[in-house]
Amino acid sequence: MELTGAEIVTRCLQKEGVEYIFGYPGGAVLHIYDALFQQDAVKHILVRHEQAATHAADGYARATGKPGVVLVTSGPGATNAVTGIATAYMDSIPMVVITGQVPSTVIGSDAFQEVDAVGITRPCVKHNFLVKDVNKIAETMKKAFYVATTGRPGPVVVDIPKDITDPAIKVPYSYPDKITMRSYQPTVKGHSGQIKRAVELLLKAKKPMIYSGGGVVLGNASEELRSFVRNLGYPITTTLMGLGSYPASDEQFMGMLGMHGTYEANMAMHACDVLIAIGARFDDRVTGKIAEFCPDAQIIHIDIDPSSISKTITVDIPIVGDVATVLQEMNHILTTGNKQTKKKDIEAWWKIINGWRAKKCMTYDRNNTEVIKPQAAIEIVHEITKGDAYVTSDVGQHQMWAAQYYGFEKPNRWINSGGLGTMGFGLPAAMGVQLAYPDETVVCITGEGSIQMCIQELSTCLQYGLPIKIIALNNRYLGMVRQWQEFFYKERYSHSYMESLPDFVKLAEAYGHVGIRIEDPADLRSGLEKAFAMKDRLVFVDIVTDQMENVYPMIANGKAHNEMHLSPHCELPQSPERELS
Amino acid sequence: MRHIIAILIENEAGALSRVVGLFSARAYNIESLTVAPTEDPSLSRITIVAIGTDRIIEQITKQLNKLIDVVKLLDLSEGPHIEREMVLIKVKAATMDQREDIKRLADIFRGHIIDVTTSTYTIELTGSGRKVDSFIEALAEHKILETVRSGVSGIARGDKILHI
């Protein structure tokens, strides 16, 4: 079969089972757009800005586990996509981004809409390719999907010059079923000797702690993790990225850890004697002060990426492998033979933990009738959606409150930019999720700052009939910036106040959607119920919240886990305090 | 500590920039770098001299291994190895005294004078990085006009090989 380069691109996407491609046309990709037009299998979603194309594909990937696919043109198309590519890279999200390039004959001549896309994206992709021969398209696309989805996943860019997709040039086409690369062979199975040592160490622990991360969600290992945690009977905390991989309502769950983690999770991290990190990378938002991280613990670390091991925290027992595979092997050891936890060995530990829990660090001013507390809005959204919605967020205070108060029970439900912290992520990510699951409730929890970074996508949502519920916690401040300025800059609120905000209700209406504004705490529940009752409409809920509310607990930058600022409403004096068990 | 890292990498456009970009992006220091194709034209061999604590060197080798184009890698400093660097030095050699002294130094270091003018000598010398350093130091009394170092390349001693 002879096909043009552009036809080969679309055939490859079909072969990979791509449902949606998020993109924006332009000169260098016109041939590919023409080929897309002449087929039905791959549906194209026209965004309003290339950044949104990458976030939408990213959201789709996070919710489904399948790679997100993007098509943008050369030059500004490629540079606009970079923020989304970097976002996916930091959170290890599988994505294939096709960028058009100027014809290969003029590359390097500063041609119209030329940028070195391979060069610009190099530091924020898992790998990238420049296709210089039409005969190499199929093989390159196969490699791109293979690299993006295996090992530690990540975005892959395929840069295709316009002449390579020329409709006048046809070449024989076949899509390889399988590809092997001598330079890329990710490890899957963990070292059995290390796994045995790890289990033995875990069973000897007096104050064990399980700390799991986004790798469990990405590695589809949530079931294995749940069995593992129950088999051991140990406390578990997850990172921001790991929320949902273990049910929030479970008794063994301690909440999130780190900068805005719970009191009990952070105190337990500080006091534990054996720590097992599962698919987590010891991010600085998690570890706090490195020198005082888990000072008494021996550390086990399971990760598919060898370079994550002992990168910031030196570990005692490293296990390189796929988390699901490694946890299965550990569960097998724990459920066969006589290797089990003796409940009474860790009774004392649970007693200490329950003491920390009793301080109820997540308490806030629930009874305030003057002003809407943002935490209350999240809790009501949780109730209305029965804790089963797909929740995307932007970045800032609202993101932390969503993480703290939504209570995720299932993996792949919590979709946020954890590593890069990209404002503008939430709405386009929600589009990708809603397209993947048209019948599910998709909520975008955002702020009045973040939403304006990709607000133009309201137009895309109308075009494709995406009934996303946007919950904007509007405090007229860039709240997280304001919080840091309050704590660390003597309340000098430098440029964190937002003036001249748009009327979001009218804005939503102008884009053809429904807008609701809620100002009175008494209207909060009814307003949200009304929004969620409109199943087939996008509703923008603009909630006017307490301007000065802070995210608690908080570990200041460079402080240790046991040095938290706590809410004035919980049963502890305002800190920083030092408390050791 | 100073480490010599040998890398086999796909001989493809942009492969070298991935390696160099990694060093700058992660703020690792490159002391020297050499690269050329091997007997198998699909593979290039890069030799990097990097300086860092054990922890940093471990991260460097892991991050290099993670690059999709890197096929194999060996930290030569972990075992017995041979390192060689070539240097070309042009020095001012106008008077008889200068010419005699430079010739003598070149002989002591087993270098060769490979180009002569009425006012300059150009010397070629091969040895370990340290030997090249010493030679340059030894020439301190003379006016060095140009120094061209090839960067270090290296190979493991004995049966140990870096090959696919």
XYZ file of C-alpha atoms in Angstrom:
745
model
C 0.000 0.000 0.000
C 1.365 3.406 -0.998
C 0.436 6.418 1.099
C 1.503 10.012 1.540
C 3.355 11.047 4.673
C 0.252 12.771 6.003
C -1.848 9.663 5.443
C 0.800 7.578 7.180
C 0.590 9.848 10.235
C -3.174 9.370 10.510
C -2.912 5.612 9.848
C -0.396 5.298 12.652
C -2.748 7.129 15.023
C -5.563 4.788 14.034
C -3.335 1.768 14.573
C -2.491 3.026 18.041
C -6.208 3.220 18.799
C -6.149 6.982 19.279
C -9.665 8.228 20.010
C -8.994 11.939 20.193
C -6.283 14.227 18.950
C -6.153 17.698 20.427
C -4.794 20.328 18.129
C -4.708 23.569 16.239
C -3.983 23.816 12.521
C -1.383 25.948 10.798
C 0.810 26.064 7.723
C 3.255 23.301 8.522
C 0.566 20.748 9.412
C -1.949 21.500 6.665
C -1.177 18.252 4.855
C -1.804 16.287 8.037
C -5.046 18.184 8.680
C -6.148 17.319 5.172
C -5.507 13.644 5.836
C -7.368 13.877 9.167
C -10.347 15.394 7.366
C -10.579 12.346 5.128
C -10.981 9.801 7.904
C -13.350 9.337 10.850
C -11.571 7.062 13.284
C -9.465 9.699 15.014
C -11.583 12.608 16.201
C -9.921 15.994 16.263
C -10.688 18.469 19.036
C -10.020 22.055 18.052
C -8.787 23.985 21.071
C -8.361 27.762 21.244
C -4.685 27.798 22.246
C -2.017 25.129 21.857
C -1.257 25.104 25.585
C -4.794 23.854 26.096
C -4.285 21.107 23.507
C -1.450 19.661 25.548
C -3.309 20.012 28.876
C -6.438 18.414 27.402
C -4.429 15.479 26.070
C -2.706 15.298 29.449
C -6.046 15.233 31.325
C -7.283 12.530 28.988
C -4.149 10.497 29.691
C -4.362 10.924 33.476
C -7.983 9.833 33.568
C -7.730 6.901 31.149
C -4.119 5.725 31.428
C -3.930 5.896 27.626
C -1.500 8.268 25.906
C -2.777 11.753 25.076
C -2.137 12.909 21.516
C -1.566 16.454 20.280
C -1.088 18.034 16.866
C 0.233 21.576 16.534
C 1.920 23.596 13.862
C 5.516 24.823 13.733
C 6.909 27.910 15.440
C 4.394 29.476 17.843
C 2.269 26.321 17.708
C 5.180 24.361 19.106
C 6.262 26.996 21.640
C 2.711 27.396 22.956
C 2.609 23.654 23.501
C 5.786 23.679 25.587
C 4.126 24.554 28.921
C 1.796 21.596 28.530
C 4.627 19.296 27.505
C 6.683 20.341 30.537
C 3.637 19.829 32.762
C 3.239 16.273 31.483
C 6.958 15.631 31.792
C 7.110 16.623 35.455
C 4.218 14.304 36.309
C 5.339 11.451 33.981
C 2.245 11.529 31.782
C 2.302 9.533 28.523
C 1.764 11.855 25.613
C 2.680 12.010 21.919
C 2.926 15.534 20.540
C 3.225 15.973 16.791
C 4.646 19.339 15.840
C 4.768 20.552 12.282
C 8.077 21.913 11.078
C 9.067 24.098 8.154
C 10.138 22.108 5.055
C 13.387 20.234 5.643
C 14.960 22.143 2.750
C 14.695 25.440 4.663
C 15.364 24.260 8.230
C 18.007 26.526 9.728
C 17.246 29.482 7.458
C 15.008 31.336 9.943
C 12.024 30.502 7.770
C 8.515 31.757 8.564
C 7.216 30.089 11.732
C 10.448 28.196 12.247
C 11.715 27.240 15.695
C 14.014 24.431 16.694
C 11.186 22.446 18.266
C 13.411 19.467 19.018
C 15.904 21.769 20.725
C 13.314 23.746 22.674
C 11.488 20.673 23.956
C 14.569 18.536 24.627
C 14.804 19.241 28.365
C 11.091 18.637 28.960
C 10.377 15.477 26.993
C 11.156 11.852 27.609
C 12.415 11.781 24.034
C 11.893 13.591 20.762
C 12.330 12.892 17.080
C 12.812 14.925 13.934
C 11.501 12.911 10.968
C 13.632 13.632 7.946
C 12.429 10.859 5.643
C 8.847 9.982 4.757
C 9.820 6.301 4.888
C 10.660 6.698 8.587
C 7.304 8.111 9.749
C 5.662 4.813 10.691
C 8.670 3.485 12.574
C 9.126 6.807 14.367
C 5.469 6.983 15.400
C 5.672 3.431 16.744
C 8.751 4.341 18.738
C 7.077 7.504 20.011
C 4.098 5.625 21.436
C 6.333 2.870 22.791
C 8.663 5.272 24.592
C 5.816 7.478 25.875
C 3.850 4.628 27.447
C 6.483 2.240 28.805
C 8.881 2.447 31.738
C 8.436 5.763 33.505
C 5.957 7.345 31.088
C 6.396 10.800 29.627
C 5.740 13.064 26.681
C 7.402 12.405 23.308
C 7.576 15.017 20.568
C 7.623 14.054 16.885
C 8.654 17.001 14.727
C 7.624 16.535 11.083
C 8.768 18.965 8.366
C 6.078 19.951 5.897
C 7.742 18.377 2.843
C 7.753 14.980 4.575
C 3.946 14.973 4.476
C 3.771 16.262 0.879
C 0.646 14.855 -0.842
C 2.609 14.413 -4.079
C 4.968 11.853 -2.550
C 3.664 8.371 -1.860
C 5.678 5.584 -0.296
C 4.969 2.000 0.774
C 3.371 1.874 4.206
C 3.266 -0.765 6.884
C 2.978 -0.256 10.614
C 5.296 -2.351 12.756
C 3.466 -4.553 15.288
C 6.311 -4.381 17.711
C 9.439 -2.408 18.184
C 12.624 -3.082 20.081
C 15.223 -0.461 20.795
C 18.711 -1.504 21.835
C 19.090 1.715 23.772
C 15.786 1.544 25.664
C 14.761 -1.458 27.718
C 12.895 -0.450 30.867
C 13.080 -2.701 33.896
C 9.783 -4.215 34.994
C 10.491 -6.940 37.504
C 12.095 -5.971 40.770
C 15.099 -7.804 42.214
C 13.679 -10.714 44.254
C 16.468 -10.639 46.817
C 15.851 -6.949 47.465
C 12.106 -7.558 47.701
C 12.653 -10.254 50.356
C 14.996 -8.008 52.319
C 12.450 -5.220 52.145
C 9.619 -7.382 53.443
C 11.791 -8.642 56.288
C 12.703 -5.101 57.272
C 9.057 -4.036 57.110
C 8.003 -6.879 59.375
C 10.625 -5.946 61.958
C 9.440 -2.342 62.124
C 8.016 -0.911 65.308
C 6.933 2.400 63.756
C 6.412 1.669 60.073
C 5.132 4.114 57.512
C 3.989 3.661 53.927
C 4.406 6.637 51.610
C 3.050 6.220 48.110
C 2.895 8.502 45.120
C 1.772 9.099 41.581
C 3.678 6.040 40.360
C 0.950 3.877 41.870
C -1.706 5.661 39.790
C 0.437 5.631 36.638
C 1.469 2.023 37.173
C -2.156 0.985 37.672
C -1.178 -0.558 40.999
C -3.936 0.756 43.223
C -5.401 -2.721 43.889
C -1.982 -4.112 44.741
C -1.328 -1.177 47.055
C -4.616 -1.661 48.895
C -3.862 -5.359 49.480
C -0.333 -4.529 50.556
C -1.450 -1.923 53.096
C -4.149 -4.201 54.494
C -1.821 -7.173 54.632
C 0.578 -5.182 56.753
C -1.918 -3.192 58.818
C 0.401 -0.181 58.668
C -0.447 3.508 58.275
C -0.251 4.979 54.796
C 0.132 8.510 53.519
C 0.152 9.541 49.880
C 1.607 12.439 47.988
C -0.506 14.981 46.152
C -0.079 12.887 43.010
C -0.970 9.657 44.765
C -4.366 10.762 46.069
C -7.015 8.193 45.229
C -4.584 5.314 44.896
C -5.656 4.452 48.444
C -9.196 5.249 49.618
C -9.328 8.459 51.639
C -12.049 7.109 53.923
C -10.019 4.071 54.995
C -8.951 3.897 58.609
C -5.306 3.241 57.731
C -5.150 6.346 55.547
C -3.435 9.278 57.224
C -4.118 11.880 54.557
C -1.645 13.612 52.304
C 1.873 14.408 53.516
C 4.257 17.240 52.854
C 3.997 21.007 52.756
C 0.207 20.961 53.163
C -0.092 17.442 54.503
C -1.919 16.436 57.636
C -0.420 16.803 61.086
C -0.576 13.058 61.679
C 1.012 12.109 58.358
C 3.916 14.506 58.754
C 4.483 13.661 62.424
C 4.437 9.958 61.589
C 6.964 10.503 58.812
C 9.236 12.264 61.265
C 8.945 9.541 63.895
C 8.860 6.351 61.808
C 11.593 3.717 61.986
C 10.961 2.052 58.630
C 9.650 3.928 55.604
C 8.597 2.357 52.340
C 8.265 4.765 49.417
C 6.193 3.357 46.582
C 6.210 5.134 43.226
C 7.090 8.428 44.852
C 10.106 10.607 44.165
C 10.875 12.508 47.397
C 9.876 15.836 45.905
C 10.949 18.917 47.886
C 7.281 19.683 48.652
C 7.162 16.300 50.353
C 10.490 16.058 52.114
C 10.805 19.532 53.586
C 14.255 19.921 55.093
C 16.349 17.088 53.662
C 18.694 16.881 56.632
C 15.768 16.212 58.964
C 13.731 13.945 56.709
C 12.638 10.776 58.518
C 15.683 11.027 60.794
C 15.220 7.631 62.437
C 14.052 5.599 59.483
C 15.531 2.931 57.311
C 14.115 3.562 53.869
C 12.882 1.201 51.162
C 12.129 2.687 47.762
C 10.256 1.084 44.868
C 10.466 3.007 41.602
C 10.589 2.167 37.920
C 13.131 4.915 37.306
C 16.604 4.140 38.671
C 17.474 7.845 38.634
C 14.712 8.542 41.173
C 16.457 6.339 43.681
C 18.789 8.116 46.095
C 18.408 11.331 44.104
C 17.637 13.535 47.089
C 17.232 11.055 49.931
C 19.642 8.145 50.269
C 17.734 4.887 50.605
C 18.720 1.628 52.260
C 16.873 -0.863 50.081
C 16.273 0.271 46.496
C 13.980 -1.786 44.287
C 13.867 -0.825 40.613
C 10.758 -2.132 38.935
C 7.145 -1.668 38.038
C 5.240 -0.967 41.272
C 2.353 -3.344 40.494
C 4.748 -6.223 39.787
C 6.857 -5.549 42.859
C 3.823 -5.171 45.149
C 2.361 -8.428 43.824
C 5.557 -10.183 44.764
C 5.525 -8.568 48.215
C 1.872 -9.465 48.722
C 2.672 -13.030 47.761
C 5.343 -13.213 50.460
C 3.010 -11.605 52.999
C 0.061 -13.911 52.340
C 1.904 -17.201 52.050
C 4.092 -18.738 54.693
C 4.445 -17.359 58.175
C 5.584 -13.849 57.389
C 2.918 -11.648 58.833
C 2.617 -8.565 60.955
C 2.017 -9.178 64.611
C -0.733 -6.695 65.366
C 0.407 -6.109 68.896
C 3.881 -5.106 67.733
C 2.466 -1.959 66.232
C -0.334 -1.253 68.688
C 1.787 1.315 70.483
C 2.530 3.020 67.174
C -1.150 3.288 66.286
C -1.803 4.722 69.733
C 0.694 7.529 69.093
C -0.784 8.121 65.640
C -4.306 8.288 66.992
C -3.090 10.869 69.481
C -1.922 13.040 66.593
C -5.157 12.429 64.751
C -7.177 13.561 67.761
C -5.857 17.046 67.223
C -8.033 17.269 64.115
C -5.674 19.379 62.051
C -8.148 19.895 59.228
C -10.677 21.739 61.357
C -11.699 25.108 59.966
C -14.231 27.741 60.893
C -17.232 25.683 59.807
C -19.870 27.808 61.500
C -19.014 31.092 59.889
C -22.205 32.643 58.510
C -20.603 35.843 57.272
C -18.321 34.567 54.565
C -18.000 31.388 52.536
C -15.142 29.192 53.646
C -13.460 27.605 50.606
C -13.061 24.288 52.411
C -16.829 24.107 52.880
C -17.360 24.544 49.151
C -15.111 21.556 48.445
C -16.833 19.433 51.075
C -20.246 20.187 49.578
C -18.993 19.402 46.068
C -17.788 16.079 47.481
C -21.203 15.359 48.987
C -23.151 16.301 45.873
C -20.903 14.249 43.585
C -20.814 11.400 46.120
C -17.033 11.570 46.086
C -16.982 9.950 42.683
C -16.351 12.852 40.308
C -13.285 13.392 38.195
C -11.758 16.496 39.727
C -9.233 18.628 37.895
C -7.634 21.644 39.463
C -5.427 24.559 38.693
C -2.640 25.648 40.997
C -2.745 27.475 44.293
C -4.808 27.435 47.470
C -7.880 25.958 45.757
C -5.733 23.059 44.563
C -4.587 22.270 48.090
C -8.112 22.551 49.508
C -9.402 20.251 46.777
C -6.638 17.776 47.618
C -7.319 18.025 51.345
C -11.121 18.107 51.451
C -12.417 16.187 48.440
C -11.464 12.754 49.785
C -10.575 10.653 46.751
C -11.588 7.019 46.910
C -10.414 5.866 43.494
C -7.297 6.397 41.383
C -7.262 8.536 38.207
C -9.970 10.810 39.671
C -7.677 13.580 40.917
C -6.090 15.408 38.010
C -3.727 18.261 38.781
C -0.364 19.666 37.828
C 1.715 18.543 40.792
C 5.291 18.775 39.605
C 5.294 21.854 37.406
C 2.415 23.640 39.149
C 0.901 24.994 35.962
C -1.858 27.563 36.364
C -4.295 27.224 33.476
C -4.187 23.424 33.586
C -7.576 22.738 35.114
C -10.117 23.669 32.445
C -8.403 22.141 29.414
C -7.528 19.036 31.448
C -11.208 18.732 32.340
C -12.060 18.825 28.627
C -9.835 15.816 28.011
C -11.427 13.956 30.917
C -14.986 14.799 29.877
C -14.323 13.623 26.315
C -12.946 10.351 27.660
C -15.913 9.884 29.995
C -18.901 11.767 28.568
C -21.317 10.388 31.171
C -19.223 11.090 34.265
C -19.266 14.215 36.386
C -16.163 16.293 35.722
C -15.396 19.166 38.058
C -12.735 21.804 37.565
C -11.832 23.361 40.883
C -10.067 26.599 40.201
C -9.431 30.144 41.338
C -10.177 33.454 39.720
C -6.464 33.774 38.921
C -5.824 30.373 37.364
C -9.029 30.161 35.342
C -8.084 33.282 33.435
C -4.929 31.613 32.160
C -6.903 29.339 29.820
C -10.369 30.904 29.939
C -10.608 30.874 26.140
C -11.308 27.139 26.298
C -14.879 27.896 27.366
C -15.359 28.265 23.634
C -14.003 24.761 22.956
C -16.319 23.395 25.649
C -19.317 24.841 23.827
C -18.214 23.491 20.457
C -17.997 19.944 21.780
C -20.814 20.156 24.328
C -18.667 19.425 27.385
C -20.796 19.843 30.551
C -17.890 20.544 32.914
C -18.674 22.084 36.287
C -16.242 24.900 36.987
C -16.000 25.722 40.667
C -14.051 28.954 41.015
C -13.059 29.809 44.574
C -12.910 33.535 44.057
C -11.043 35.353 46.827
C -9.824 38.270 44.683
C -6.280 37.298 45.582
C -3.649 35.045 44.118
C -4.278 33.228 47.342
C -1.182 31.105 47.727
C 1.058 34.047 46.894
C -0.876 36.183 49.375
C -0.530 33.461 52.024
C 3.265 33.377 51.610
C 3.352 37.165 51.723
C 1.336 37.079 54.942
C 3.619 34.500 56.558
C 7.021 35.400 55.192
C 6.901 38.981 53.872
C 5.233 40.782 56.786
C 1.907 41.115 54.962
C 3.361 43.099 52.090
C 0.866 41.933 49.478
C 2.923 42.682 46.416
C 0.796 42.292 43.278
C -1.239 39.401 44.608
C -4.549 41.282 44.577
C -6.669 41.014 41.476
C -8.522 44.126 40.464
C -10.927 44.525 37.569
C -12.027 40.923 37.581
C -14.517 40.071 34.895
C -18.127 39.293 35.730
C -17.714 35.529 35.447
C -21.454 34.944 35.159
C -21.708 37.219 32.138
C -18.475 35.799 30.774
C -19.836 32.249 30.979
C -23.013 33.423 29.315
C -21.090 35.186 26.578
C -19.421 31.858 25.796
C -22.855 30.199 25.675
C -22.755 28.576 29.108
C -24.487 29.016 32.440
C -22.976 31.196 35.159
C -23.893 31.197 38.847
C -22.469 33.503 41.501
C -22.661 32.498 45.163
C -21.817 35.053 47.842
C -23.780 34.071 50.937
C -22.780 30.973 52.926
C -26.490 30.208 53.261
C -26.749 29.808 49.479
C -23.677 27.634 49.055
C -25.327 24.238 49.092
C -28.388 25.188 47.092
C -26.301 27.031 44.514
C -23.983 24.081 44.018
C -26.897 21.656 43.870
C -28.470 23.781 41.179
C -25.220 23.757 39.192
C -24.745 20.004 39.382
C -28.395 19.418 38.472
C -27.708 20.893 35.029
C -26.253 17.679 33.728
C -25.854 18.667 30.121
C -24.598 22.225 30.557
C -21.274 23.688 31.459
C -21.858 25.702 34.611
C -19.397 28.261 35.859
C -19.904 28.628 39.599
C -18.220 31.770 40.867
C -17.997 31.382 44.638
C -16.982 34.467 46.569
C -14.875 33.137 49.429
C -13.029 34.373 52.486
C -10.178 36.529 51.239
C -7.822 35.828 54.096
C -8.239 32.083 54.527
C -4.984 30.127 54.591
C -4.101 26.565 53.717
C -3.238 24.631 56.865
C -1.263 22.759 57.986
C 1.775 24.267 56.385
C 5.449 23.383 56.561
C 7.397 26.471 55.588
C 10.014 26.092 52.885
C 13.110 24.382 54.249
C 11.517 23.285 57.528
C 11.183 19.747 58.844
C 8.044 17.615 59.000
C 7.497 18.300 62.681
C 7.551 22.071 62.245
C 4.062 22.859 60.999
C 1.957 25.974 61.018
C -1.442 24.766 62.182
C -4.860 26.267 61.763
C -5.970 28.443 64.690
C -9.151 26.377 64.668
C -7.618 23.016 65.457
C -6.939 22.001 69.015
C -3.348 23.143 69.124
C -1.632 26.440 69.707
C -0.430 28.284 66.621
C 3.030 26.979 65.828
C 5.722 26.414 64.604
C 5.973 23.864 67.316
C 8.225 20.942 67.887
C 6.649 17.828 69.145
C 8.274 14.457 69.271
C 6.731 11.210 70.286
C 36.294 13.247 42.585
C 37.243 13.162 38.911
C 35.499 10.454 36.896
C 35.921 9.361 33.302
C 32.593 8.210 31.897
C 32.532 6.361 28.581
C 29.237 6.282 26.695
C 28.057 4.381 23.659
C 25.330 6.420 22.027
C 23.240 6.149 18.877
C 25.064 8.051 16.141
C 22.080 10.277 15.406
C 21.576 13.975 14.877
C 21.051 15.688 18.189
C 22.277 12.814 20.343
C 25.295 14.768 21.582
C 23.148 17.761 22.468
C 21.020 15.540 24.720
C 24.137 14.667 26.697
C 25.436 18.210 26.856
C 21.963 19.569 27.616
C 21.598 17.145 30.495
C 24.785 18.459 32.100
C 23.737 22.080 31.834
C 20.098 21.478 32.826
C 21.105 19.618 35.973
C 24.047 21.868 36.768
C 26.679 19.130 36.488
C 30.175 20.118 35.460
C 31.889 18.776 32.354
C 35.675 18.938 32.558
C 36.172 17.625 29.040
C 34.242 15.836 26.356
C 35.269 13.929 23.261
C 33.078 12.230 20.704
C 33.561 10.264 17.489
C 31.977 7.307 15.712
C 33.130 3.783 16.601
C 33.969 0.909 14.232
C 30.195 0.449 14.021
C 29.055 3.638 12.261
C 25.648 3.511 13.961
C 27.320 4.119 17.318
C 29.355 6.998 18.679
C 31.565 6.885 21.712
C 31.612 9.834 24.046
C 34.141 10.241 26.819
C 33.223 12.730 29.497
C 35.386 13.798 32.375
C 33.167 15.006 35.197
C 33.946 16.153 38.683
C 31.586 15.580 41.569
C 30.883 13.768 44.792
C 29.991 10.074 44.572
C 26.362 11.055 44.892
C 26.511 13.460 41.962
C 28.452 11.030 39.785
C 25.850 8.347 40.550
C 23.088 10.729 39.460
C 25.046 11.683 36.331
C 25.426 8.058 35.270
C 21.773 7.294 36.036
C 20.521 10.341 34.171
C 22.790 9.540 31.215
C 21.510 5.975 31.157
C 17.981 7.333 31.124
C 18.570 9.177 27.841
C 16.864 7.129 25.168
C 19.821 7.423 22.769
C 22.366 6.133 25.274
C 22.968 2.446 24.619
C 25.562 1.678 27.262
C 27.757 3.458 29.710
C 30.778 2.727 31.858
C 32.414 4.741 34.599
C 36.033 3.933 33.760
C 37.228 5.322 37.072
C 35.582 2.416 38.882
C 38.278 0.042 37.641
C 41.797 -0.011 36.190
C 41.854 1.968 32.985
C 44.037 3.897 30.591
C 43.404 7.515 29.763
C 44.959 9.543 26.999
C 44.724 13.101 25.889
C 46.510 14.795 23.052
C 47.591 18.407 23.113
C 48.946 20.697 20.446
C 50.843 23.686 21.815
C 52.292 26.564 19.868
C 54.979 28.420 21.824
C 57.163 31.371 21.072
C 60.643 30.092 20.174
C 62.608 32.982 18.752
C 65.958 32.851 20.560
C 68.428 29.972 20.697
C 67.924 29.664 24.461
C 64.183 29.381 24.060
C 64.474 26.859 21.241
C 66.863 24.646 23.189
C 64.879 24.723 26.415
C 61.578 23.951 24.681
C 63.170 21.092 22.724
C 64.556 19.670 25.941
C 61.212 19.901 27.726
C 59.419 18.303 24.799
C 61.902 15.419 24.885
C 61.526 14.941 28.616
C 57.761 14.683 28.216
C 58.104 12.540 25.070
C 56.443 15.156 22.935
C 57.254 15.928 19.349
C 57.911 19.212 17.684
C 55.770 18.952 14.598
C 56.012 22.425 13.154
C 58.797 24.959 13.201
C 58.996 28.583 12.112
C 61.666 31.167 12.798
C 59.721 32.351 15.835
C 57.537 29.392 16.967
C 57.502 25.703 17.776
C 54.378 23.589 17.703
C 54.525 20.560 19.987
C 52.369 17.470 19.951
C 52.116 15.489 23.165
C 50.005 12.582 24.318
C 49.407 11.335 27.837
C 47.026 11.384 30.742
C 45.237 14.595 31.510
C 47.623 15.125 34.416
C 50.677 14.704 32.202
C 49.311 17.293 29.797
C 48.716 19.622 32.770
C 52.290 19.114 33.936
C 53.713 19.816 30.505
C 51.769 23.051 30.260
C 53.057 23.999 33.728
C 56.594 23.161 32.684
C 56.281 25.571 29.789
C 55.361 28.362 32.204
C 58.553 30.313 31.543
C 57.806 30.403 27.839
C 55.159 32.280 26.009
C 52.393 29.864 25.029
C 50.632 31.214 21.965
C 47.961 28.558 21.626
C 46.864 25.406 23.466
C 44.602 22.833 21.846
C 43.607 19.892 24.048
C 41.642 17.011 22.568
C 39.924 16.160 25.823
C 40.430 12.863 27.546
C 39.522 9.535 25.999
C 39.852 6.299 27.864
C 39.527 2.548 27.829
C 39.317 -0.089 30.543
C 42.319 -2.324 31.137
C 42.174 -6.060 30.681
C 39.125 -8.013 29.549
C 36.575 -5.407 30.492
C 34.971 -3.863 27.413
C 32.250 -1.380 26.619
C 30.550 -2.912 23.615
C 27.105 -4.088 22.576
